[in-house]
Amino acid sequence: MTSRLSVRDLSLHFGGIQVLDSVGLAVEPDTIVGLVGPNGAGKTSLFNCISGHYRPTSGSILVDGVPTLHRPPHRMAELGLSRTFQHPALQLDASVLDNVLIGAHTRLRGGALSWALRLPFTISGERRARQRAGELLDHLGLAGVADRPAGSLAHGLHKRVELARALLSEPRLLLLDEPAGGLPHAEVEQLIETIRAIRTEFGLTIVIVEHHMGLISALTDRVVVLVQGRKLLEGTALEAQRHPLVVEAYLGRTAA
Amino acid sequence: MTTTGTPSPGATRVGPARRPASAPLRVLTVVALVAGVIAIALIPLSATPYTNYQLSVVAAFAVAILGLNIVSGYAGQISLGQSAFMGLGAYAAAFGVTHGWPVVASFLLAALLPAVVGLVVAIPAVRLRGNALATVTIILPILAVPLAKRFSDITGGSEGLNVDWMHAPAGVGLDDDQWRYYVVVAIAAVLFLLGRNIVVGRIGRAFAVVRTNEAVASAMGISAHRYKVLAFTIASFYGGAAGFLYVAVVQFASPDLPNFLVAINMLAALVIGGFASLWGSVVAGFFYVYVPVFAGAVDPSRTNIFYGAALLLVLFIVPGGVSGGVSRLVRLLVGRLFGRRPPARDDDALTDPQPITSTQQDTAVPDASPDGLRSSVGPRKEVP
Ligand SMILES: Nc1ncnc2c1ncn2[C@@H]1O[C@H](COP(=O)(O)OP(=O)(O)OP(=O)(O)O)[C@@H](O)[C@H]1O
Ligand SMILES: [Mg+2]
């Protein structure tokens, strides 16, 4: 069985800075993999490489066995990849619903002429997309704010809007960058339940970057620890948390 | 006007469309629309021929500015060349007419030729970084005027091309000015309807996300290049169609139309009318035609003063332009009358003319662009 995602020997430089150094990673279908490490370890950069936003210096990335390195980022969605961003990037003036509907882009058909003429298939497509978006908003507890401008929402909810947007594209592989970032502790429990539920419902494979160890322990099958652009170890959440080098890496960061 | 940066997304900046308040608002919109249609239909019957002429010119420019709005307001790509496409459309229409083409054929030539030119210009232009499209589009009017003068056997040179067409058919009981008004306004209305359909659905959402955040656009499977080219092509199509309407009213195509100043004034009128708003394009059409009439009656330089003052007003006091301001006011009044809360974000909407920034709320969004997808590395979140 081919891995849903396979990263081999991936290196990334920015000028003289080595951000990723021969990182390897395999994510099997229907698993949840955690990606942890101190600030600046290169977790987000690795996501950006996978989603095509950064071009790695060397190495390879395969999604369901398809090499992706020469694909522009907008052609990753068709391989079933979707992602959220560490810093939510919503259109603050547009409604929550309109933000989420952007996720339906690849699920809708027809160019400008078809939409200008309101050809029947565009109308039915739009209706389906709105219905689907409504269900997702419901699912994520956002139904009440669907018509509010995204900018009027509390910061914690932005991540959920991003999640709904990513899910509307019906991905097979989902990259979540710090989904619990900025959430109060009580809401993390709820987020864990939500991610569990969507994972089963949509048959998702998920990679999660997260500093919240409770969430990582609760959700992930495997954990990859990244420190200064290198893979320090791979194992279960418990193994990772106990590993002396990880403890040191984290303490080192706090002390610095 | 020529500053860099993404424009403020105009009328979308209004408060939340809270479900309870939106019912009376919808009724109000329908009433206003019906009243508007009746007024538009009746006005030419009693107005002077000159008023009908002016209103027809308003409709032509509103169409050109709607095109400009699609590329600049909705898709966020400032274009300084819209007049070149309107001019090309005008010459194409005049060419068709003087060669005895059927009206429909002249219209298609007038709209499609500029669209093709726009497509050809946009494909390489969007690949350049930054505000390259704006820079490239400046060249178009600057080239268009001497070209129009140079190819005088087609364009009539500096004199321009006079045409004699669009006469009221015998038996309809209308004068030429009334007939032209109805034809031009009807075509403009259809073009506005098509434009509306484009900006509200799949395509409009793609334009908006390309304007606000290209990294998100690509993550959602949207090619920024592709949609910029599309927006520019549509804008060129609308510019060309507007040129046709202009020639239908004015009976004349000349090198004065593809002028650079015309493009600048259209953009200024659009900012005043309201970016990313259909009504804004209509307001801008009126503004474009009537400001010089009022201000310039005494001294032509007053037009510029008026534009300058109106622009400052919009930039500092009513972001979203006239349409944004009016719609905010209406929502506020409807909210009061029907006992609803006023729009939640009205205050910062009034003080923040910038595009989406991190200052929208106290739990600040650290950074509008996601995750280091910028040219340089900015401040990072400190949450461990
Ligand atoms: N576009 C870029 N240009 C230059 N350097 C970059 C760029 N993006 C990331 N970096 C650098 O790469 C390193 C890793 O950054 P990255 O954002 O991937 O870390 P991270 O593990 O996601 O950290 P955090 O936990 O703080 O989010 C940092 O030193 C950062 O400054
Ligand atoms: Mg990160």
GROMACS .gro file of N, CA and C and ligand atoms in nm, chain A residues 43-44 86 177-178 209, chain B residues 380, ligand 2:
model
   22
   43LYS      N    1   0.857   2.329   1.126
   43LYS     CA    2   0.732   2.255   1.107
   43LYS      C    3   0.644   2.319   1.000
   44THR      N    4   0.624   2.449   1.015
   44THR     CA    5   0.541   2.519   0.917
   44THR      C    6   0.607   2.517   0.779
   86GLN      N    7  -0.122   2.842   1.016
   86GLN     CA    8  -0.092   2.871   1.156
   86GLN      C    9  -0.154   3.004   1.198
  177ASP      N   10  -0.212   2.321   1.092
  177ASP     CA   11  -0.099   2.389   1.157
  177ASP      C   12  -0.147   2.458   1.285
  178GLU      N   13  -0.114   2.399   1.397
  178GLU     CA   14  -0.152   2.448   1.530
  178GLU      C   15  -0.301   2.478   1.542
  209VAL      N   16   0.047   1.982   1.324
  209VAL     CA   17   0.153   2.051   1.397
  209VAL      C   18   0.089   2.109   1.521
  636ARG      N   19   0.695   3.660   1.480
  636ARG     CA   20   0.632   3.528   1.496
  636ARG      C   21   0.550   3.527   1.624
  642MG      MG   22   0.488   2.716   1.261
   0.00000   0.00000   0.00000
